[in-house]
XYZ file of C-alpha atoms in Angstrom:
522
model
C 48.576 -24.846 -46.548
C 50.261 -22.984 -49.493
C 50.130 -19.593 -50.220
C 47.691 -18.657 -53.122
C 49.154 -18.786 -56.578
C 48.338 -16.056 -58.789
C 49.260 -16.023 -62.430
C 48.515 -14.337 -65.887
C 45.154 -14.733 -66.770
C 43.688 -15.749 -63.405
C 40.251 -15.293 -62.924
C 41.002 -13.711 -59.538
C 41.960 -10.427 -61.637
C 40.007 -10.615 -64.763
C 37.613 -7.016 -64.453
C 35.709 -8.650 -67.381
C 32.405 -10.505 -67.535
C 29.779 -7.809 -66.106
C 26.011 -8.133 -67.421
C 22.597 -6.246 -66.150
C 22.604 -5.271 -62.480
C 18.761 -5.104 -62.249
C 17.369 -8.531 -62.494
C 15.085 -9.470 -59.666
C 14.614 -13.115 -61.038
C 15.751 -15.981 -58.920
C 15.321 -17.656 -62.276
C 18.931 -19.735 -63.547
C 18.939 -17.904 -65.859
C 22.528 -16.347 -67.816
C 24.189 -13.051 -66.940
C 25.079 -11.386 -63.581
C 23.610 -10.830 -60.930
C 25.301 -8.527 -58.955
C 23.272 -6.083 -57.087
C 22.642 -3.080 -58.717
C 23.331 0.635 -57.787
C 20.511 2.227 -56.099
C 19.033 3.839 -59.161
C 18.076 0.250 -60.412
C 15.269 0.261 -58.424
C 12.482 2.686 -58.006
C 9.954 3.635 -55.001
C 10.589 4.119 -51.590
C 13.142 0.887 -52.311
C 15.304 2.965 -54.396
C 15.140 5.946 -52.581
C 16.460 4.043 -49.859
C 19.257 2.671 -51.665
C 20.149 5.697 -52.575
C 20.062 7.076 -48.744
C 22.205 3.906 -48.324
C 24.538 5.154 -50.793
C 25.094 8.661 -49.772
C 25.334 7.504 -46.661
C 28.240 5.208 -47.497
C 29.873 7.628 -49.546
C 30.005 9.585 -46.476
C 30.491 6.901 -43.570
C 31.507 4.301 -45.069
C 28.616 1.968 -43.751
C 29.250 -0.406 -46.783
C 26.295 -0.310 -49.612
C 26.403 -3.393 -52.047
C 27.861 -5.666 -49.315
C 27.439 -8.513 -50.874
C 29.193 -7.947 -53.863
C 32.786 -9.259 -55.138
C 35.559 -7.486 -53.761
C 37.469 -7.556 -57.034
C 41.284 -7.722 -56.736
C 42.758 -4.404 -58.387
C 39.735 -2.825 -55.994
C 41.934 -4.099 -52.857
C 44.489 -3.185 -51.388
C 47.473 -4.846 -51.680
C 49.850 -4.108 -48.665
C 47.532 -3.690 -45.518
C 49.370 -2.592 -42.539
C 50.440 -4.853 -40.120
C 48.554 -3.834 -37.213
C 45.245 -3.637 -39.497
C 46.366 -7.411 -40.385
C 45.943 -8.365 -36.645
C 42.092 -8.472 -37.004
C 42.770 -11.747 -38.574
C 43.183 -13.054 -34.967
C 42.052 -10.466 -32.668
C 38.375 -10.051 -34.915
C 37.712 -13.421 -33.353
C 39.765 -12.581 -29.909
C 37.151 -9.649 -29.204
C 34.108 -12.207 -30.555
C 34.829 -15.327 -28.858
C 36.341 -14.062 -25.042
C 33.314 -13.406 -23.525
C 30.225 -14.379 -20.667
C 29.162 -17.017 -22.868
C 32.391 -19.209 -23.398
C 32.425 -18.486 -19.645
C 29.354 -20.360 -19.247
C 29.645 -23.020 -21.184
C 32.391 -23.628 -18.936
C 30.206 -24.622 -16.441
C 29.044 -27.721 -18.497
C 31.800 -29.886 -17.800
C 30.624 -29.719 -14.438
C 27.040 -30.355 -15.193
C 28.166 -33.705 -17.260
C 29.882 -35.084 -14.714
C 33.994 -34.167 -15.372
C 36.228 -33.171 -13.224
C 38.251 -30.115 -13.470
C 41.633 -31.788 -15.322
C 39.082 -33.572 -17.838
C 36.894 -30.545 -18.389
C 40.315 -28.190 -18.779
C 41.305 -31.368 -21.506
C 38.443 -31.057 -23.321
C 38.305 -27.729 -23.678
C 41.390 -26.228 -24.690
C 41.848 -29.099 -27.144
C 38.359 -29.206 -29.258
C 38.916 -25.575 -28.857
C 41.530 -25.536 -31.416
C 40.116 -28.581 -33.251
C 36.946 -25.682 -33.464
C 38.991 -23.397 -34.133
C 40.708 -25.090 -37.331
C 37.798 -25.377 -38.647
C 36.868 -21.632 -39.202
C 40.670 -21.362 -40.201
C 40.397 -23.006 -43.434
C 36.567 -21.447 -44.129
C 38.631 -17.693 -43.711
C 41.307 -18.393 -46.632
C 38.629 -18.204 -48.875
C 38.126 -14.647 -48.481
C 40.509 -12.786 -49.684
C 41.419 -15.281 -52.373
C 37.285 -15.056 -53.876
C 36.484 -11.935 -52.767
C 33.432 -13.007 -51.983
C 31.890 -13.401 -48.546
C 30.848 -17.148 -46.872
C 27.663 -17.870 -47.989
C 28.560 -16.393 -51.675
C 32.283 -18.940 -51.803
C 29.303 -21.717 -50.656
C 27.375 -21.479 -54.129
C 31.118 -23.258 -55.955
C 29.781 -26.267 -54.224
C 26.099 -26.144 -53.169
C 25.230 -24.427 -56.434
C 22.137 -21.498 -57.193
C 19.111 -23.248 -54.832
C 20.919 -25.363 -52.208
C 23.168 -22.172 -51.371
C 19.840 -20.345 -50.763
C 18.803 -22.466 -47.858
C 22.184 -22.634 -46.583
C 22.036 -19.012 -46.498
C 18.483 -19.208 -44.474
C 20.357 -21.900 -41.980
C 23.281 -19.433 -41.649
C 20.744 -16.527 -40.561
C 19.283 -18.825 -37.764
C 22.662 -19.737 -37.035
C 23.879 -16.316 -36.465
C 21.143 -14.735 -34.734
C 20.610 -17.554 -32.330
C 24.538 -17.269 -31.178
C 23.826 -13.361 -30.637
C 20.558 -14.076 -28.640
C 22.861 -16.951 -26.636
C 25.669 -13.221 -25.631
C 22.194 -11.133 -25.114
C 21.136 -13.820 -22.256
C 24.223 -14.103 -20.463
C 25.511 -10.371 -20.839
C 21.554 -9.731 -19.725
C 22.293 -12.067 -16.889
C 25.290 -10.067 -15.660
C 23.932 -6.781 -16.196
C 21.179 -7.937 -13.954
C 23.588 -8.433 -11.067
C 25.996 -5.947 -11.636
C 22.689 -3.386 -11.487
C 21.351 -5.697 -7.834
C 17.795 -6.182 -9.678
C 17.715 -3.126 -10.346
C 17.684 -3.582 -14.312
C 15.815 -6.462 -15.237
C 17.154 -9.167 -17.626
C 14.560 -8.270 -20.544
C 16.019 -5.122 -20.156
C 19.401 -6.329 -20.062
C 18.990 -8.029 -23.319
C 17.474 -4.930 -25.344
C 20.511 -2.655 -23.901
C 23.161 -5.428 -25.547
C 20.903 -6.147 -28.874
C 20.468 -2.211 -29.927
C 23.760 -1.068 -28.471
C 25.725 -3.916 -31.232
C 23.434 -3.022 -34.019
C 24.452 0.357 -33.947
C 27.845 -0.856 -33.994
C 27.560 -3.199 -36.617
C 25.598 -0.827 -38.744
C 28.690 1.185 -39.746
C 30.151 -1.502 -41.703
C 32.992 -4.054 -41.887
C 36.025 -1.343 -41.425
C 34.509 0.224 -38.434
C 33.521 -3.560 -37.286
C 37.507 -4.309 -38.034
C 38.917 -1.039 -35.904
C 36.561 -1.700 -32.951
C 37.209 -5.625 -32.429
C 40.571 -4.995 -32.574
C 41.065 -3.393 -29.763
C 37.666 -4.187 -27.939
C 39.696 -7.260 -26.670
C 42.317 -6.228 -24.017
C 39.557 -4.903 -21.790
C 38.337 -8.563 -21.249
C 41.290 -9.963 -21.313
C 42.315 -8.258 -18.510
C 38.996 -8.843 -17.009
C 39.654 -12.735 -17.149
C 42.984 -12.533 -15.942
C 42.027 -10.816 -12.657
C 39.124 -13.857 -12.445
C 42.016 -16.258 -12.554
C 43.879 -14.599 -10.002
C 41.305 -13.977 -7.347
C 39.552 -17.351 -7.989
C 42.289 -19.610 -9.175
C 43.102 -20.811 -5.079
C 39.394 -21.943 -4.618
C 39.373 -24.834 -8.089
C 39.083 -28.033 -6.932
C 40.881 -30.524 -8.967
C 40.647 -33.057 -6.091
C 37.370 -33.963 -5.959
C 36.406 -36.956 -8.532
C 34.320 -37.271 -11.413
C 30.542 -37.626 -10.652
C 30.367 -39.690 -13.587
C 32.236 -42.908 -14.270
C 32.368 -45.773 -16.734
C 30.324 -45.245 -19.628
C 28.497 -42.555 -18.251
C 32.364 -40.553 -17.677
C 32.323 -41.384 -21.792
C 28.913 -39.926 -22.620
C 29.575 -36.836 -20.776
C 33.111 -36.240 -22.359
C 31.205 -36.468 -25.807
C 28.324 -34.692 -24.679
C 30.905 -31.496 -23.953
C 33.201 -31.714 -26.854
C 29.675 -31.758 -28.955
C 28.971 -28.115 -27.074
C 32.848 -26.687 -26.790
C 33.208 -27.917 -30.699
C 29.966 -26.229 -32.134
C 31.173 -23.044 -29.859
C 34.222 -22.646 -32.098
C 32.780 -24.129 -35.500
C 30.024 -21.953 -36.015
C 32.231 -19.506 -36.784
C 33.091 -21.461 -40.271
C 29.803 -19.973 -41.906
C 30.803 -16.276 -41.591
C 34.695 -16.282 -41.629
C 35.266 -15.166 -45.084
C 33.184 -12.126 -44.731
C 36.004 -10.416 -42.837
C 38.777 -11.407 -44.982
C 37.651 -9.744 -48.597
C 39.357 -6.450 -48.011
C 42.810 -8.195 -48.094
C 44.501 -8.928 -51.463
C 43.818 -12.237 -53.212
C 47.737 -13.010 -52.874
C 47.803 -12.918 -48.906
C 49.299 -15.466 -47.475
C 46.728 -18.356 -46.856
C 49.132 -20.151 -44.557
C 48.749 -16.535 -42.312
C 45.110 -16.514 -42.714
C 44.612 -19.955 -41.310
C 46.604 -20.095 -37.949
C 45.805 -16.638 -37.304
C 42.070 -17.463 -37.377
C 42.721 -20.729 -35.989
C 44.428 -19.475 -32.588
C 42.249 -16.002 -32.585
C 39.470 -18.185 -32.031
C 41.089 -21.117 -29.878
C 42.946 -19.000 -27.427
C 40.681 -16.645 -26.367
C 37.842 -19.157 -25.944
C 39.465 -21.176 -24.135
C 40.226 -17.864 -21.679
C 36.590 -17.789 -21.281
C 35.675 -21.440 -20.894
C 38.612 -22.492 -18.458
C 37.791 -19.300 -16.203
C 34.448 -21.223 -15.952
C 35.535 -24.468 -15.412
C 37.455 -22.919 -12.491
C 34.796 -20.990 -10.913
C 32.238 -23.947 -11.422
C 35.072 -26.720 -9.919
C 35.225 -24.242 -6.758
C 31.264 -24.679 -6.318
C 31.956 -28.149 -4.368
C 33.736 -26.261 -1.534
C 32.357 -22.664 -1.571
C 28.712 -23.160 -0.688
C 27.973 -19.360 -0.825
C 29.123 -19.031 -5.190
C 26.884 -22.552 -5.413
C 24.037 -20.317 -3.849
C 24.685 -17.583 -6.225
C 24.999 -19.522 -9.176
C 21.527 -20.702 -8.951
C 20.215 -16.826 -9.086
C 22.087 -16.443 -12.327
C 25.625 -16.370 -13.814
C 26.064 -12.489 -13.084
C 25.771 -13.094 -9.952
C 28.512 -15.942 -9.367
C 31.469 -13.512 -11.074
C 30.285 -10.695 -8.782
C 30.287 -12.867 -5.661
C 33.930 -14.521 -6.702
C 35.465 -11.524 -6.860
C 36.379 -9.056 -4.853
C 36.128 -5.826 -3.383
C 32.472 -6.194 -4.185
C 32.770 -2.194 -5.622
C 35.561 -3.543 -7.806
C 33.711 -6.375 -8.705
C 30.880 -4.575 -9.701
C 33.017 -2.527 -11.596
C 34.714 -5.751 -13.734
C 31.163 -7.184 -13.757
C 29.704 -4.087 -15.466
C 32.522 -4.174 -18.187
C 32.455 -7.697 -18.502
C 28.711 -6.765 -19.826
C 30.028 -5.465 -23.055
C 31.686 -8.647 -24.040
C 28.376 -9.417 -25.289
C 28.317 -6.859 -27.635
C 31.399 -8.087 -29.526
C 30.126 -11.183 -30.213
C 26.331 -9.698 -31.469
C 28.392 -7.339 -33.756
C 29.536 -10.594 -35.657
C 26.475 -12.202 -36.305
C 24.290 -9.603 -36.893
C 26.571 -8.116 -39.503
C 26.924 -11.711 -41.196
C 23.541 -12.421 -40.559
C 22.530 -9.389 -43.272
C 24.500 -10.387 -45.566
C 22.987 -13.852 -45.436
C 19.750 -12.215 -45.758
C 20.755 -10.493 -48.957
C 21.395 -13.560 -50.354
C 18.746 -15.387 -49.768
C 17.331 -14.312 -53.457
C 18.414 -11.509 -55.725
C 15.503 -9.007 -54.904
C 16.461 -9.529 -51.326
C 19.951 -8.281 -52.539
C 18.138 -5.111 -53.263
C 17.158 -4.268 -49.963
C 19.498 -1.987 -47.971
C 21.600 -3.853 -45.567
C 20.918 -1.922 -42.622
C 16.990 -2.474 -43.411
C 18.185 -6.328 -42.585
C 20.187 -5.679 -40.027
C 17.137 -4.112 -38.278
C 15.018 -7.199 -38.997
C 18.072 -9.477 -37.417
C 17.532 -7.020 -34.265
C 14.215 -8.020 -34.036
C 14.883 -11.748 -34.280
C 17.647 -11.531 -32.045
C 15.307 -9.790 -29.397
C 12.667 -12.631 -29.482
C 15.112 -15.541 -29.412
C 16.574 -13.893 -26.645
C 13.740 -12.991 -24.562
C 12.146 -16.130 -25.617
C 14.864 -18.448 -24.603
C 16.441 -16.470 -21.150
C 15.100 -18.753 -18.389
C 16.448 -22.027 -19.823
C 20.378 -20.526 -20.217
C 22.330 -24.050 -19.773
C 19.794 -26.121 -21.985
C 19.524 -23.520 -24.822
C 23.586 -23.475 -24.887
C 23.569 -27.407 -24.975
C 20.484 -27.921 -27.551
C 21.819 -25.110 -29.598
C 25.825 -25.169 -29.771
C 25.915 -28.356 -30.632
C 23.652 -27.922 -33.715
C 25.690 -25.719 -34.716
C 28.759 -27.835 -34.743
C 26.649 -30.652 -36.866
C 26.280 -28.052 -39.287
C 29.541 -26.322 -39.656
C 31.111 -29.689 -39.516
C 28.988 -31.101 -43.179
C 29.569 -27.360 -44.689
C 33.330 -27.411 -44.083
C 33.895 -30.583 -45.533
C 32.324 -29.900 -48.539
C 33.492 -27.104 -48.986
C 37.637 -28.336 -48.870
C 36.743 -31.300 -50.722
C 35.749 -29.091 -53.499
C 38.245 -27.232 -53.411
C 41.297 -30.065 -52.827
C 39.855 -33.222 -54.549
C 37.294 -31.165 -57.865
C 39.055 -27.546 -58.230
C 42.737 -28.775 -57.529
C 43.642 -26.770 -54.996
C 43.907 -23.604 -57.224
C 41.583 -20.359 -57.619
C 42.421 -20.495 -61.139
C 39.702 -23.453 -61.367
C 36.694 -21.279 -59.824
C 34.940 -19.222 -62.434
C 34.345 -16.175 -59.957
C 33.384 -13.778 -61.999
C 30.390 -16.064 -62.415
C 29.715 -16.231 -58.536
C 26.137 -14.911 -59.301
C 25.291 -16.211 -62.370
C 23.187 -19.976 -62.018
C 24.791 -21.028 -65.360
C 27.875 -21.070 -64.378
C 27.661 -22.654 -60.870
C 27.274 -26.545 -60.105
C 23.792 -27.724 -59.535
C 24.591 -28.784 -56.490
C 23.317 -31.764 -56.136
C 26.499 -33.639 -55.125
C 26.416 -31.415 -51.909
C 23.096 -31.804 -51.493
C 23.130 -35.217 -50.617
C 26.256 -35.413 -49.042
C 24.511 -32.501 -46.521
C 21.384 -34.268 -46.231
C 22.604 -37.792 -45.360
C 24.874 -35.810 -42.807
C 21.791 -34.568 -41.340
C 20.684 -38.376 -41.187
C 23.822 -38.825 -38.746
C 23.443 -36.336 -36.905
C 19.594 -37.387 -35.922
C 21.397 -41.131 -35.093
C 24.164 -40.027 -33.042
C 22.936 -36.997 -31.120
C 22.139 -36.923 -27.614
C 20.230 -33.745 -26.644
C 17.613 -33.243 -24.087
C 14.715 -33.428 -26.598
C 16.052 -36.133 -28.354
C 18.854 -38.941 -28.264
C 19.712 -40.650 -31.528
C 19.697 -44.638 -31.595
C 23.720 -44.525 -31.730
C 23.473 -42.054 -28.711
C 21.950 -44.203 -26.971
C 24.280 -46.684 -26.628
C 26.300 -44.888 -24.813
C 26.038 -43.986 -21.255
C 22.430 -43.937 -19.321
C 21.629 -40.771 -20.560
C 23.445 -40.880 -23.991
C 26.462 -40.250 -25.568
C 26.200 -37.055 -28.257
C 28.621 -39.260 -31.516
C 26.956 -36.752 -34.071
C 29.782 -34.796 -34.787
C 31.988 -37.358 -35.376
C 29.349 -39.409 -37.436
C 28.664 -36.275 -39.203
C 32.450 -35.940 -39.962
C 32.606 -39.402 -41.824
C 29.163 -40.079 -43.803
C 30.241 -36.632 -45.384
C 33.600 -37.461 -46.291
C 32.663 -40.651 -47.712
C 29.436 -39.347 -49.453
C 30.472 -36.452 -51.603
C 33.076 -37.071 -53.353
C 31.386 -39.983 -55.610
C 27.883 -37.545 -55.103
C 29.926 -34.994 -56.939
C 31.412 -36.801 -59.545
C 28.186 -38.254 -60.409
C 26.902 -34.767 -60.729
C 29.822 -33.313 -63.132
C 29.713 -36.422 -65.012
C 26.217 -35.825 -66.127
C 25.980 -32.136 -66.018
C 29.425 -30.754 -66.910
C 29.104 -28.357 -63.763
């Protein structure tokens, strides 16, 4: 990728082009709609904008989120150990007890340990390449994900994108609140209960996350090394016990169908980041190198999930020959790591911190999630952020609590979703971008991120997205439903949506698009 070009007269720079801050309207309609100070608003909503205010001034909890980080507003050289969040941001989110678990799928499908170790590490970084090239447009736009979404999807599709994104979000934080329940549960012998568990993780990340992106930024930096070191120690007290001798359960087609069936899972894992990752690059300048952004992302997310998910694969190969961690894995995950390591005080001890790596993760999407909320429609925008944040709590609670005593079908049915998703929304987006805006920032009329007028309709990505959606219906293989090209593969089906996904969109939008500019000039 090449470094982002800025020249005279960019738009990236221009402070001009500012209208009203206080229309509610969702109406495309001229003129900006930036959210207004607090003292646009009046009632208990602008009193609490205000508080919101005040309180940033003070804290710096970060009022008017959503809102362009303009370029002369940023700073231009950030430090270089502040410019290792690019990679270890997604180090602290990503190593955790739910990559761990999803290790345990490859098992489940029918792989052996080399093929589930293949799989892994590999669509890891395929995953992880994905979020990559969503993150360099950050701190070229300023503007966070779902706001860099309207250049392509336009005033009303970006809207339900941005709904999408907040079930996205939440349901990967309620996916960390089961499993970091599940270990807290084990770590505690019963003695704390799993709904408990869950509330401990939710609240304990939204009063993290409440203090905004820089105190986000400080604390995932170095939140990391603990569980690093956590997974290290797995791999050294249970790396003699994997079993890379005993064969495949599956073979023939079936082998096939469960390869697809994990890199559908291990893929969406990684992908889902792609909604989110510009909201943690708009503090950097616009002339950062994109090149930097993108493998930084790319291997902050890669490496440290595949940490997680290959310490599972290990544990969960050593199950054939150590009876006594099979027996603990069916009371719950928790209870596996404590029994597989030892001293059991020690254990209890790793187990306990090993707890908090769900906490990263929930920081991440209930921050993002928010910020999705806000911009849903402009009076949402109005609404204090941490006033959403406490509504994402909620949700995050009853997903959680909801979905806890179905832990390996929720992270099948639900990860690979995700990757469906992430996969139509990323190619959109870099086929706007390469094939319709040139490859240059100079082509995006950002100051007019908020402003209907100025945006495409959208219906180019519109279709493209929805006759992704058709694909991924025909070539998905869950357990509530298995598409008719899923079918064809394996006795219990082969999950192809990704992949299917990947090439109806390519094909579809860029003649979708044309046919849109051609008639509407947008």
């Amino acid at each position: 990728m090449a470094d982002l070009e800025i020249g005279p007269g960019a738009s990236l720079d221009d402070p001009s082009a500012s209208s009203s801050d206080t229309k509610l309207s969702d109406e495309p309609a001229g003129g900006s709609a930036t959210p207004g100070p607090a003292s646009a608003t009046a009632g208990l909503l602008g009193r609490l904008r205000q508080l919101e205010s005040r309180m940033d001034r003070t804290l710096g909890i970060e009022s008017d989120a959503v809102s362009r980080k303009r370029a002369e507003d940023r700073q231009r050289h950030v430090p270089w150990h502040a410019q290792l969040s690019m990679a270890l941001l997604w180090a602290s989110g990503t190593m955790n007890t739910s990559c761990f678990a999803t290790g345990f799928l490859g098992r489940a499908f029918g792989l052996d340990l080399r093929q589930a170790l293949l799989v892994t590490v590999l669509v890891s970084l395929l995953g992880g390449a994905v979020v990559g090239a969503a993150a360099t447009f950050g701190a070229a736009t300023g503007l966070r994900q779902m706001s860099v979404s309207r250049f392509a999807f336009g005033w009303w599709p970006s809207k339900v994108l941005a709904v999408l994104n907040c079930v996205q979000q939440l349901g990967w934080a309620a996916v960390s609140c089961i499993t970091g329940g599940l270990a807290l549960t084990a770590v505690s012998d019963g003695r704390v209960s799993l709904v408990l568990g869950i509330v401990i993780l939710a609240v304990v990340a939204w009063l993290i996350s409440a203090l905004g992106l820089n105190a986000i930024l400080v604390y995932e930096r170095y939140a990391w090394v603990v569980f690093f070191v956590i997974f290290v120690i797995m791999f050294a007290e249970t790396g003699r016990y994997a079993d890379s001798k005993t064969p495949a359960t599956a073979t023939g087609a079936n082998l096939a169908a469960g390869v697809l069936n994990l890199v559908a899972v291990v893929y969406g894992s990684s992908a889902s980041w792609a909604t989110v990752a510009s909201d943690y690059y708009v503090h950097y300048h616009a002339d950062v190198s994109r090149t930097k952004v993108f493998f930084m992302t790319t291997f902050g997310i890669a490496i440290p999930t595949s940490i997680g998910m290959v310490a599972g694969c290990v544990v969960s190969s050593a199950l054939n020959i150590r009876p006594d961690w099979d027996a603990a894995y069916q009371k719950g995950l928790g209870y596996v790591i404590r029994d597989s390591l030892y001293p059991r005080g020690f254990a209890n001890f790793l187990l306990a911190l090993l707890v908090l790596s769900g906490i990263n993760n929930n920081v991440i999407g209930m921050y993002s999630a928010a910020l999705s909320f806000q911009q849903i429609s402009r009076p949402f925008s109005l609404v204090p952020r941490l006033l959403w944040m406490l509504l994402s709590l909620v949700c995050i609670l009853g997903l959680a609590l909801g979905g806890r005593e179905e832990l390996n079908q929720y992270l099948q049915t639900f990860l690979s979703l995700l990757g469906y998703g992430c996969t139509s929304y990323i190619v959109i987006i870099l086929q706007e971008h390469y094939i319709f805006r040139k490859g240059s920032f100079h082509n995006y009329d950002l100051d007019g991120w908020n402003t209907p007028s100025r945006l495409p309709i959208g219906i180019g990505a519109s279709v493209s997205f929805g006759l992704g959606v058709v694909a991924w219906c025909m070539g998905m293989s869950q357990v509530w439903f298995t598409g008719p090209l899923a079918r064809l593969i394996g006795d219990s089906g082969g999950d192809v949506a990704v992949q299917l996904t990947f090439v109806v969109t390519v094909v579809s939008y860029p003649p979708a698009r044309y046919w849109e500019r051609k008639h509407f000039g947008r």
